[in-house]
Structures are given as structure tokens and as C-alpha cells.
Coordinates of C-alpha atoms and ligand atoms in Angstrom, one line a residue:
M1 CA 0.0 0.0 0.0
E2 CA 1.4 3.4 -1.0
A3 CA 1.0 6.6 1.1
N4 CA -1.8 8.0 -1.0
Q5 CA -3.9 4.9 -0.6
F6 CA -3.1 4.8 3.1
K7 CA -4.4 8.4 3.5
D8 CA -7.7 7.5 1.8
F9 CA -8.1 4.2 3.7
A10 CA -7.2 5.8 7.0
K11 CA -9.6 8.7 6.5
E12 CA -12.4 6.4 5.6
M13 CA -11.6 4.3 8.7
V14 CA -11.6 7.4 10.9
D15 CA -15.1 8.2 9.7
Y16 CA -16.2 4.7 10.3
V17 CA -14.8 4.7 13.8
A18 CA -16.4 8.0 14.7
N19 CA -19.8 6.8 13.3
Y20 CA -19.4 3.4 15.1
L21 CA -18.8 5.0 18.5
E22 CA -21.3 7.8 18.2
N23 CA -24.1 5.4 17.2
I24 CA -23.0 2.5 19.3
R25 CA -26.1 2.4 21.6
D26 CA -28.2 1.5 18.5
R27 CA -26.4 -1.9 18.2
R28 CA -27.3 -5.0 20.1
V29 CA -24.7 -5.0 22.9
L30 CA -24.2 -8.8 23.0
P31 CA -23.9 -10.6 19.6
S32 CA -26.2 -13.4 18.8
V33 CA -23.8 -15.5 16.7
E34 CA -22.9 -19.1 17.5
P35 CA -19.3 -20.4 17.8
G36 CA -17.8 -21.0 14.3
Y37 CA -19.9 -18.2 12.8
L38 CA -17.0 -16.4 11.2
R39 CA -15.2 -19.1 9.1
P40 CA -17.9 -19.4 6.4
L41 CA -17.9 -15.7 5.9
I42 CA -14.3 -15.4 4.6
P43 CA -12.2 -17.5 2.2
E44 CA -10.4 -20.7 3.4
T45 CA -7.0 -19.2 2.4
A46 CA -5.3 -15.8 2.2
P47 CA -5.6 -14.0 -1.1
Q48 CA -2.8 -14.6 -3.6
Q49 CA -3.3 -11.1 -5.1
P50 CA -4.1 -8.1 -2.9
D51 CA -7.7 -7.2 -2.1
K52 CA -8.9 -3.7 -2.4
W53 CA -9.0 -1.7 0.8
E54 CA -12.6 -0.7 0.1
D55 CA -13.6 -4.4 0.2
V56 CA -11.8 -4.9 3.5
L57 CA -13.6 -2.0 5.0
E58 CA -16.9 -3.3 3.8
D59 CA -16.2 -6.7 5.3
V60 CA -15.7 -5.1 8.7
E61 CA -19.5 -4.6 8.9
R62 CA -20.3 -8.0 7.3
V63 CA -17.8 -10.2 9.1
I64 CA -16.6 -8.5 12.2
M65 CA -19.4 -6.4 13.7
P66 CA -21.9 -9.3 14.0
G67 CA -19.5 -11.0 16.4
V68 CA -18.5 -7.9 18.4
T69 CA -19.5 -7.4 22.0
H70 CA -19.9 -3.7 22.2
W71 CA -17.9 -2.8 25.3
H72 CA -18.4 0.9 24.8
S73 CA -22.1 0.8 24.5
P74 CA -24.0 2.4 27.4
R75 CA -25.9 -0.9 27.6
F76 CA -22.7 -2.7 28.5
H77 CA -22.5 -3.2 32.3
A78 CA -20.3 -6.4 32.6
Y79 CA -16.9 -6.8 34.3
F80 CA -15.3 -3.4 34.8
P81 CA -15.0 -0.8 32.1
T82 CA -12.3 -0.8 29.5
A83 CA -11.3 2.7 28.4
N84 CA -11.8 4.3 25.0
S85 CA -11.2 7.8 23.8
Y86 CA -10.4 9.7 20.6
P87 CA -7.0 11.1 21.8
A88 CA -5.9 7.6 22.8
I89 CA -7.0 6.1 19.5
V90 CA -5.0 8.8 17.6
A91 CA -2.0 8.2 19.8
D92 CA -2.1 4.5 18.9
I93 CA -2.0 5.5 15.2
L94 CA 1.2 7.4 15.9
S95 CA 2.6 4.6 18.0
G96 CA 1.9 2.3 15.2
A97 CA 3.8 4.5 12.8
I98 CA 6.8 5.0 15.0
A99 CA 6.6 1.2 15.7
C100 CA 9.6 1.1 17.9
I101 CA 10.4 -1.6 20.5
G102 CA 11.5 0.4 23.5
F103 CA 13.1 -2.2 25.6
S104 CA 16.1 -0.1 26.4
W105 CA 16.7 3.7 26.5
I106 CA 18.8 3.7 23.3
A107 CA 16.2 1.6 21.5
S108 CA 14.1 4.8 21.4
P109 CA 14.9 7.4 24.0
A110 CA 11.6 9.2 23.6
C111 CA 9.7 6.0 24.4
T112 CA 11.5 5.6 27.7
E113 CA 11.7 9.3 28.7
L114 CA 8.0 10.1 28.0
E115 CA 7.0 7.1 30.1
V116 CA 9.2 8.2 33.0
V117 CA 7.6 11.7 33.0
M118 CA 4.1 10.5 32.3
L119 CA 4.3 8.1 35.4
D120 CA 5.4 11.1 37.4
W121 CA 2.5 13.3 36.0
L122 CA 0.0 10.5 36.8
G123 CA 1.5 9.8 40.3
K124 CA 1.2 13.5 41.1
M125 CA -2.4 13.4 39.9
L126 CA -3.1 10.6 42.5
D127 CA -1.1 12.3 45.1
L128 CA 1.2 9.3 45.5
P129 CA 3.9 9.6 48.1
P130 CA 7.0 11.2 46.5
E131 CA 9.1 8.0 47.2
F132 CA 7.2 6.4 44.3
L133 CA 8.1 9.1 41.8
A134 CA 11.2 9.3 39.7
S135 CA 11.1 13.1 40.0
S136 CA 11.7 12.8 43.7
G137 CA 15.3 12.0 42.9
G138 CA 15.3 8.8 45.0
K139 CA 15.2 5.2 43.9
G140 CA 11.4 5.1 43.1
G141 CA 9.7 5.3 39.7
G142 CA 6.9 4.1 37.5
V143 CA 6.5 1.9 34.5
I144 CA 3.7 1.0 32.1
Q145 CA 2.9 -2.7 32.3
G146 CA 0.4 -4.4 29.9
T147 CA -2.0 -5.5 32.6
A148 CA -2.6 -5.5 36.4
S149 CA -1.9 -9.2 36.4
E150 CA 1.7 -8.6 35.1
A151 CA 2.2 -5.9 37.8
T152 CA 1.1 -8.3 40.5
L153 CA 3.5 -10.9 39.2
V154 CA 6.4 -8.5 38.8
A155 CA 5.9 -7.2 42.3
L156 CA 5.8 -10.8 43.6
L157 CA 9.1 -11.6 41.8
G158 CA 10.7 -8.4 43.3
A159 CA 9.5 -9.4 46.8
K160 CA 10.8 -12.9 46.3
A161 CA 14.3 -11.6 45.2
R162 CA 14.3 -9.3 48.3
A163 CA 13.3 -12.0 50.7
I164 CA 15.9 -14.5 49.3
A165 CA 18.7 -11.9 49.6
K166 CA 17.7 -11.1 53.2
V167 CA 17.4 -14.7 54.3
K168 CA 20.7 -15.6 52.6
G169 CA 22.4 -12.9 54.7
E170 CA 21.0 -14.5 57.9
H171 CA 21.5 -18.2 56.7
P172 CA 24.2 -18.4 54.1
E173 CA 24.1 -22.2 54.4
W174 CA 20.5 -22.4 53.1
T175 CA 20.1 -22.9 49.3
D176 CA 17.7 -20.8 47.2
A177 CA 15.4 -23.8 46.9
E178 CA 15.2 -24.2 50.7
I179 CA 14.4 -20.6 51.1
V180 CA 11.7 -20.5 48.4
D181 CA 10.1 -23.5 50.0
K182 CA 9.6 -21.5 53.2
L183 CA 8.3 -18.3 51.5
V184 CA 4.6 -17.5 52.0
G185 CA 2.5 -14.7 50.6
Y186 CA -1.0 -13.4 51.5
T187 CA -4.1 -12.0 49.8
S188 CA -7.8 -12.0 50.5
S189 CA -10.5 -14.3 49.3
Q190 CA -11.8 -11.3 47.4
S191 CA -8.7 -10.5 45.4
H192 CA -8.6 -11.0 41.6
S193 CA -7.8 -14.5 40.3
S194 CA -4.6 -13.0 38.8
V195 CA -3.1 -12.8 42.3
E196 CA -3.5 -16.6 42.8
R197 CA -2.0 -17.0 39.4
A198 CA 1.0 -14.8 40.3
G199 CA 1.7 -17.2 43.2
L200 CA 1.5 -20.2 40.9
L201 CA 3.7 -18.6 38.3
G202 CA 6.2 -17.4 40.9
G203 CA 6.4 -20.9 42.5
V204 CA 5.5 -19.7 46.0
K205 CA 2.7 -20.4 48.6
L206 CA 0.0 -17.8 48.7
R207 CA -2.7 -17.8 51.4
S208 CA -6.2 -16.6 50.7
L209 CA -7.4 -14.9 53.9
P210 CA -11.0 -14.3 54.8
A211 CA -12.5 -10.8 54.4
D212 CA -14.7 -9.0 56.9
D213 CA -18.5 -8.5 56.5
K214 CA -17.8 -5.6 54.1
H215 CA -15.6 -7.9 52.0
R216 CA -12.4 -6.1 53.1
L217 CA -9.1 -7.7 54.3
R218 CA -8.3 -6.4 57.8
G219 CA -4.9 -6.0 59.5
D220 CA -5.7 -8.4 62.4
T221 CA -6.5 -11.2 60.0
L222 CA -3.2 -10.7 58.2
R223 CA -1.3 -10.4 61.5
E224 CA -2.7 -13.6 62.8
A225 CA -1.9 -15.5 59.6
I226 CA 1.7 -14.2 59.5
Q227 CA 2.3 -15.1 63.2
K228 CA 1.0 -18.6 62.6
D229 CA 3.3 -19.1 59.7
I230 CA 6.3 -17.6 61.5
D231 CA 5.6 -20.1 64.4
A232 CA 5.6 -22.9 61.8
G233 CA 9.0 -21.9 60.6
L234 CA 7.8 -20.2 57.4
I235 CA 9.0 -16.9 56.0
P236 CA 6.2 -14.3 55.2
F237 CA 7.4 -12.1 52.3
Y238 CA 4.6 -10.7 50.2
A239 CA 1.0 -9.4 50.6
V240 CA -1.5 -8.0 48.1
A241 CA -4.1 -5.5 49.1
T242 CA -7.0 -4.8 46.7
L243 CA -8.5 -1.3 46.4
G244 CA -11.7 -2.0 44.5
T245 CA -12.3 -5.8 44.4
T246 CA -13.6 -7.3 41.2
S247 CA -16.7 -8.9 42.8
S248 CA -18.0 -6.0 44.8
C249 CA -15.6 -3.1 44.6
A250 CA -14.6 -3.4 48.3
F251 CA -11.5 -1.7 49.6
D252 CA -9.1 -3.6 51.8
K253 CA -8.0 -1.7 54.9
L254 CA -4.7 -0.6 53.5
D255 CA -3.7 1.4 56.5
E256 CA -3.9 -1.6 58.8
L257 CA -2.3 -4.0 56.4
G258 CA 0.5 -1.6 55.8
D259 CA 1.4 -1.5 59.5
V260 CA 1.5 -5.3 59.7
C261 CA 3.6 -5.6 56.5
N262 CA 6.1 -3.0 57.7
E263 CA 6.4 -4.7 61.1
H264 CA 7.3 -8.0 59.4
D265 CA 9.3 -6.7 56.4
V266 CA 6.6 -8.1 54.1
W267 CA 6.4 -6.5 50.6
L268 CA 3.0 -4.9 50.2
H269 CA 1.6 -4.6 46.7
V270 CA -1.6 -2.6 46.1
D271 CA -3.8 -3.7 43.3
A272 CA -6.2 -0.9 42.4
A273 CA -6.8 -2.0 38.8
Y274 CA -10.2 -0.5 38.4
A275 CA -10.7 1.9 41.3
G276 CA -7.3 3.6 41.2
S277 CA -8.5 6.0 38.6
A278 CA -10.9 7.5 41.1
F279 CA -7.9 8.7 43.2
I280 CA -7.4 11.5 40.7
C281 CA -10.4 13.0 42.7
P282 CA -9.3 14.2 46.1
E283 CA -12.6 13.2 47.7
F284 CA -11.9 9.4 47.1
R285 CA -8.4 9.4 48.4
Y286 CA -9.5 8.4 51.9
L287 CA -9.9 4.9 50.3
M288 CA -6.1 4.8 49.7
A289 CA -5.1 5.9 53.2
G290 CA -1.9 4.1 54.1
I291 CA -0.5 4.1 50.6
E292 CA 2.8 5.4 52.0
K293 CA 3.3 2.0 53.7
A294 CA 3.2 0.0 50.4
D295 CA 6.1 -1.1 48.3
S296 CA 4.3 -1.1 45.0
F297 CA 1.1 0.3 43.6
N298 CA -0.8 -0.4 40.4
F299 CA -3.9 0.8 38.6
N300 CA -5.2 0.6 35.0
P301 CA -5.7 3.9 33.2
H302 CA -7.0 1.5 30.5
K303 CA -9.9 0.6 32.7
W304 CA -11.4 3.9 33.8
M305 CA -9.2 6.8 32.8
L306 CA -9.9 6.9 29.0
V307 CA -6.6 5.5 27.9
N308 CA -7.3 2.5 25.5
F309 CA -6.0 -0.9 26.5
D310 CA -3.2 -1.6 27.2
C311 CA -1.9 0.8 29.9
S312 CA -1.4 -0.5 33.4
A313 CA 0.5 2.0 35.6
M314 CA 2.8 0.6 38.2
W315 CA 5.0 2.4 40.7
L316 CA 7.8 0.9 42.9
K317 CA 9.5 2.5 45.8
N318 CA 12.6 0.4 45.0
P319 CA 12.6 -0.9 41.5
N320 CA 16.1 -2.4 42.0
W321 CA 14.7 -5.6 43.4
V322 CA 12.8 -6.1 40.2
V323 CA 15.5 -4.8 37.9
N324 CA 18.1 -7.1 39.5
A325 CA 15.8 -10.1 39.7
F326 CA 15.3 -10.0 35.9
N327 CA 18.7 -8.8 34.9
V328 CA 20.2 -10.7 32.0
D329 CA 22.5 -8.5 29.9
P330 CA 23.6 -9.9 26.5
L331 CA 26.0 -7.8 24.5
Y332 CA 23.5 -7.0 21.8
L333 CA 21.3 -5.2 24.3
K334 CA 24.0 -3.2 26.0
H335 CA 24.5 0.5 25.3
D336 CA 26.8 3.3 26.4
Q337 CA 24.2 5.2 28.5
Q338 CA 23.3 2.2 30.6
G339 CA 22.5 3.3 34.2
S340 CA 21.7 6.9 33.3
A341 CA 18.0 6.2 32.4
P342 CA 15.8 3.2 33.0
D343 CA 16.0 0.3 30.6
Y344 CA 12.4 -0.8 31.0
R345 CA 13.1 -4.4 29.8
H346 CA 14.4 -5.0 33.3
W347 CA 11.1 -3.9 34.9
Q348 CA 8.8 -6.3 33.1
I349 CA 8.4 -9.9 31.9
P350 CA 8.7 -9.6 28.1
L351 CA 11.6 -7.9 26.3
G352 CA 9.5 -6.0 23.7
R353 CA 7.3 -3.0 24.6
R354 CA 5.2 -0.6 22.6
F355 CA 5.2 3.2 22.8
R356 CA 2.3 3.3 25.2
A357 CA 3.2 6.5 27.0
L358 CA 2.0 8.4 23.9
K359 CA -1.6 7.6 24.6
L360 CA -1.3 8.6 28.2
W361 CA 0.3 11.9 27.1
F362 CA -2.4 12.6 24.5
V363 CA -5.2 11.8 26.9
L364 CA -3.8 13.8 29.9
R365 CA -3.2 16.9 27.6
L366 CA -6.4 16.7 25.6
Y367 CA -8.8 16.1 28.5
G368 CA -6.9 17.8 31.3
I369 CA -7.2 16.6 34.9
E370 CA -10.5 18.5 35.3
N371 CA -12.4 16.6 32.6
L372 CA -11.0 13.2 33.7
Q373 CA -12.3 14.0 37.2
K374 CA -15.7 14.8 35.7
H375 CA -15.7 11.5 33.9
I376 CA -15.1 9.6 37.2
R377 CA -17.6 11.6 39.2
K378 CA -20.2 11.2 36.5
H379 CA -19.9 7.4 36.5
I380 CA -20.1 7.3 40.3
G381 CA -23.1 9.5 40.2
L382 CA -24.8 7.2 37.6
A383 CA -24.1 4.2 39.8
H384 CA -25.7 5.9 42.8
Y385 CA -28.7 6.7 40.5
F386 CA -29.0 3.1 39.6
E387 CA -28.7 2.1 43.2
S388 CA -31.6 4.4 44.1
L389 CA -33.8 2.8 41.5
V390 CA -33.0 -0.6 42.9
K391 CA -33.6 0.5 46.4
D392 CA -37.0 1.9 45.4
D393 CA -38.2 -1.5 44.3
D394 CA -39.1 -3.8 47.2
R395 CA -38.4 -6.9 45.3
F396 CA -34.7 -6.1 45.1
E397 CA -31.8 -5.6 47.5
V398 CA -28.4 -3.9 47.1
T399 CA -25.7 -6.4 48.4
A400 CA -22.6 -4.2 48.8
E401 CA -21.9 -0.6 49.6
V402 CA -21.8 1.5 46.4
L403 CA -18.5 3.5 46.5
M404 CA -17.5 3.6 42.8
G405 CA -19.2 2.9 39.5
L406 CA -20.4 -0.6 40.4
V407 CA -23.8 -1.7 41.8
C408 CA -24.2 -5.2 43.3
F409 CA -27.8 -6.2 43.6
R410 CA -30.2 -9.2 43.5
L411 CA -33.8 -10.1 43.7
K412 CA -34.7 -11.0 47.3
G413 CA -34.9 -14.8 47.3
S414 CA -32.9 -17.7 46.1
N415 CA -29.7 -17.9 44.0
E416 CA -31.6 -19.9 41.4
T417 CA -34.1 -17.0 40.9
N418 CA -31.3 -14.6 40.4
E419 CA -29.5 -17.0 38.0
M420 CA -32.6 -17.2 35.9
L421 CA -33.0 -13.4 36.0
L422 CA -29.5 -12.8 34.7
K423 CA -29.9 -15.5 32.0
R424 CA -33.0 -13.9 30.7
I425 CA -31.5 -10.4 30.8
N426 CA -28.4 -11.4 28.8
G427 CA -30.5 -13.6 26.6
K428 CA -32.5 -10.6 25.3
G429 CA -29.2 -8.9 24.4
V430 CA -30.4 -5.3 25.2
I431 CA -28.0 -4.9 28.2
H432 CA -25.2 -7.1 29.4
L433 CA -24.3 -7.9 33.0
V434 CA -22.2 -10.6 34.7
P435 CA -22.8 -12.1 38.1
S436 CA -20.7 -12.8 41.1
K437 CA -21.0 -14.8 44.3
I438 CA -19.7 -14.0 47.8
N439 CA -20.3 -16.4 50.7
D440 CA -22.6 -18.4 48.5
V441 CA -24.9 -15.5 47.8
Y442 CA -25.3 -15.0 44.0
F443 CA -25.8 -11.4 42.8
L444 CA -25.8 -9.3 39.7
R445 CA -23.1 -6.7 39.0
L446 CA -24.0 -3.6 37.1
A447 CA -20.9 -1.6 36.2
I448 CA -21.1 1.8 34.6
C449 CA -18.7 1.3 31.7
S450 CA -19.3 3.6 28.7
R451 CA -18.1 7.1 28.4
F452 CA -21.3 7.8 26.5
S453 CA -23.5 6.8 29.4
E454 CA -26.2 9.3 30.5
K455 CA -29.0 9.2 33.0
E456 CA -31.5 8.1 30.3
D457 CA -29.3 5.1 29.5
I458 CA -29.4 4.1 33.1
D459 CA -33.2 4.4 33.0
I460 CA -33.2 2.1 30.0
S461 CA -31.0 -0.5 31.8
W462 CA -33.1 -0.4 34.9
R463 CA -36.3 -0.8 32.9
E464 CA -34.8 -3.8 31.3
V465 CA -33.9 -5.4 34.7
S466 CA -37.2 -4.5 36.2
A467 CA -39.3 -5.7 33.2
T468 CA -37.3 -9.0 33.1
A469 CA -38.0 -9.4 36.8
D470 CA -41.7 -8.9 36.1
E471 CA -41.7 -11.6 33.4
L472 CA -39.7 -14.0 35.6
L473 CA -41.8 -13.5 38.7
N474 CA -45.1 -13.6 36.8
T475 CA -44.2 -16.9 35.1
K476 CA -43.1 -18.3 38.5
T477 CA -46.4 -17.4 40.1
A478 CA -48.6 -18.3 37.0
Ligands
PLP1 N1 -7.2 -6.8 39.7 C1 -8.5 -6.4 39.8 C2 -9.0 -5.8 41.2 C3 -9.4 -6.4 38.7 O1 -10.6 -6.0 38.8 C4 -8.9 -6.9 37.5 C5 -9.7 -7.0 36.3 O2 -10.8 -6.6 36.3 C6 -7.5 -7.3 37.4 C7 -6.7 -7.3 38.6 C8 -6.9 -7.9 36.2 O3 -6.7 -6.8 35.3 P1 -5.8 -7.0 34.0 O4 -6.7 -7.5 33.0 O5 -5.2 -5.7 33.7 O6 -4.7 -8.0 34.4

């Protein structure tokens, strides 16, 4: 494809994208296709001769769109949001054009340097303690990981390296394998499945501790578990606190957990994948009280801060534990400026990395902090509006405190009734929700996801829930 064709194709695509997004609420949010729907719609083999771009564009509507779940529709309420904005989309075009692989500073200095500064901008927006920021002149700094799951694993590996080094100092006769066998980490029963996975990938024991009646992990629970393990000859080394759990958006008591971790020299990682974006608003920062006691902190601007996937921001007070844990240094990756700027390949699992800081830069500049705050506050306001509609209907109950953009609710009655309700709602395809279960109580989760969501959209979603409950309860009593 030559530049002139590219310009025509790209301009058409930009029109298509804008029309798609601006009219997204008119599409059925959940596709009705069956597995295997796509193969018959395209040839069995790749074309020998080039197709025309006009034909490719036409096929987007014919082949792709019927099988798309429209995550940016105001009718989409499943999981947590994934972000989308025009500045981030444009930044991704530029990133695609530069197409560098910024594994080390010299591999594309702008890629590394913009990332360092953007993580400082973002850290200041959240009012993170200065020890996390590169601009403080200390050891700390930030990095963009692909996902929160990677951040949790990277933090665990850093914690493991720190613990091994410390124990080796005390017991030089112990082998690495003997030490690793004694290491034990902690998280709550409400943390994301990626935490358990990090334990499996990192080859260490990880305990899942019970949460309190508000689904929060408390300091005393952690203290007791740590003491029990120390008494049994084990070595506590890592804990994960969640700010905004996936099931119900509960906030672990970070302040309490921080004290316990600091007393026992346990690395505290904070997973705020979804809710972390809300900390750009000062009024929600009470939920991150104790952050100064953590060793690493992570949230996903790609969830709720209008930066398209993937952009998971992670800060470490002392990245050296991670950098040294992963440090392999072949000649072909060495460069003369090593040590004067981060080589981000040492901060992450893969070698390759895209120029993701561009989309953060574009979004922060083209929205400004004020509009990003408005976005968060609007979503939380809409969640409270939905909560009030649920509470006004005697048949329903709200099952968790609404703090962010998530409402957990259910029909009063059995799990089976609620399972049937959700099945019917999703079956109709007008709105899309997913369930969760805590302590054997099944409930529906309605997350405010789309940046296009307005009050009228929430009315539509509530009418869909309420009308489906009418149908279900009427058929049950008929
Ligand atoms: N942690 C929490 C609290 C989450 O809610 C999620 C996903 O929703 C994750 C981690 C995983 O995020 P990622 O897909 O970025 O790994």
C-alpha cells in the first residue's frame, strides 16, 4: 500500500470509527452469533493477489461487527469498564507509525523518557507519596505494564528476590530452593484471580485470607496468619491489598495492612486495577489511606481513565529488586548510556514493549485533569442513581456498599431465581451484565462502563432489569 492509498483508507476508517462510536447504543450489545460463525464468511485461504481496501472496510461490517460485544455501549455493564477515547486512538496510530520496541533507552529514547515523565504526572495526579516518583530523585519510579496481572507478578518476583537476599544474609548455608520453599504470601479471598495465578507462576505459597463482613481484608486477619506461619518456621514475604475488588468493589484496609507488613518486612503490593483512577479525585483518596506503607502500587488507566488498552501504571519504591531479579545482559542489548536512564526491559516480563506513554500523554493533555475527574464523578453519580432505582423496588436488595461505578444487587430470594433473572436479561441482548457470588450469595453486578452513558441510559438499563424481573416472577407465580 502506498502513502496516497493509506491516506484514503485511514480517512475512511476514521469516519467509520467515529460513526461506530457515536451510534454504538443502537447496536445489540451482545452478539447473537454461534461459535464458528466467522469461518464461512471469509475464504479458506489468504488471497494470492491483494484485495482492495474498500472491500476490506466493507467486510468489517459484514464479518466482524456481527461478532463484536460492544464494550463501549451504554448498555454494556459487565466486568469493569475498559477505556476508550479519541485522543488515545489517535496516539495509537502514531505509536503504530513509529513502531519502535522500547526495551532499552537507546532503542528509542523518547519512548522511555516520556514514560518516566508520564508516570510522574500520573503519580502526582493521584497524590502518590514522592518515594514512588522518579522526579523525587530517590530510587522510586513508575512503569507501564500491559496489565494489572503482570504488575502483581512483577511485584511478587521483586518481593521474592528481596526475601531471598535477606534470608541468605542470615542463613548463608541455606540454598535458594530451601528458602523459596519457606516463603509464603498473603491475599484476600476477594482478590482477583490474577493474584493466585501470580503465586502459581512465581512458584510460592500464597494464602487466601477471609475478608470481613464488608468484604475487606483487615490488619488483624493478616497479623494472625503471619504469626501462625512464623511459628511454623515459614517466611512471610509478600501481601497483596486490593482497592476495589472485582466482585463487589470493596477496599481492603490498607492502613492496617501496611502496619502489619512493615512490622514484618513483608512487601505490600496494592492492586487498584479499576478503582485507582478515582484517586485523581481528592474526595476518594480516603480509600487509599496508608499508601505510603506500600512497596508497589498499580492501577489501570486502561480501565477507567480513558486510555485505551493496554496501559497499566505501576510504581515501585525500590525498582532495583525487580531490575536485578530479571537482569540478563547480553552484548546486543548493552548501550553506552546504561545506568543513566531506565532500561524498561528489566522492569517487566517480556523484552518488547510498545510506545504506550504516547496515549497517556495525549489523553492527559487533551482532556486535562478536570475533565478526567468529571468522567469519574459522572460514572459514580450514575451508579448511585441506579442504586436508588434498585432500592425503590421492594423486590430487590443492594448487596454491597456503592462506592465507585459498580452496583451489586439481587432479587430477594434464592440464588436460582437470580441466576434465571440474569440468564433472561443477557438472553435478550439489550443490556449485558455478569454475576458474582460472595459467601454463597449470588448477585448481579452492574458496572457503569461507557463514556457515553447518560441518566437516560441508566433508566433504560433499569427498565430492562425490572421488566425482566416482572416476566420472571409472573411466570413463576402463574
Ligand atoms: N485486579 C483487579 C482488582 C481487577 O478487577 C482486575 C480485572 O478486572 C484485574 C486485577 C486484572 O486486570 P488485568 O486484565 O489488567 O490483568
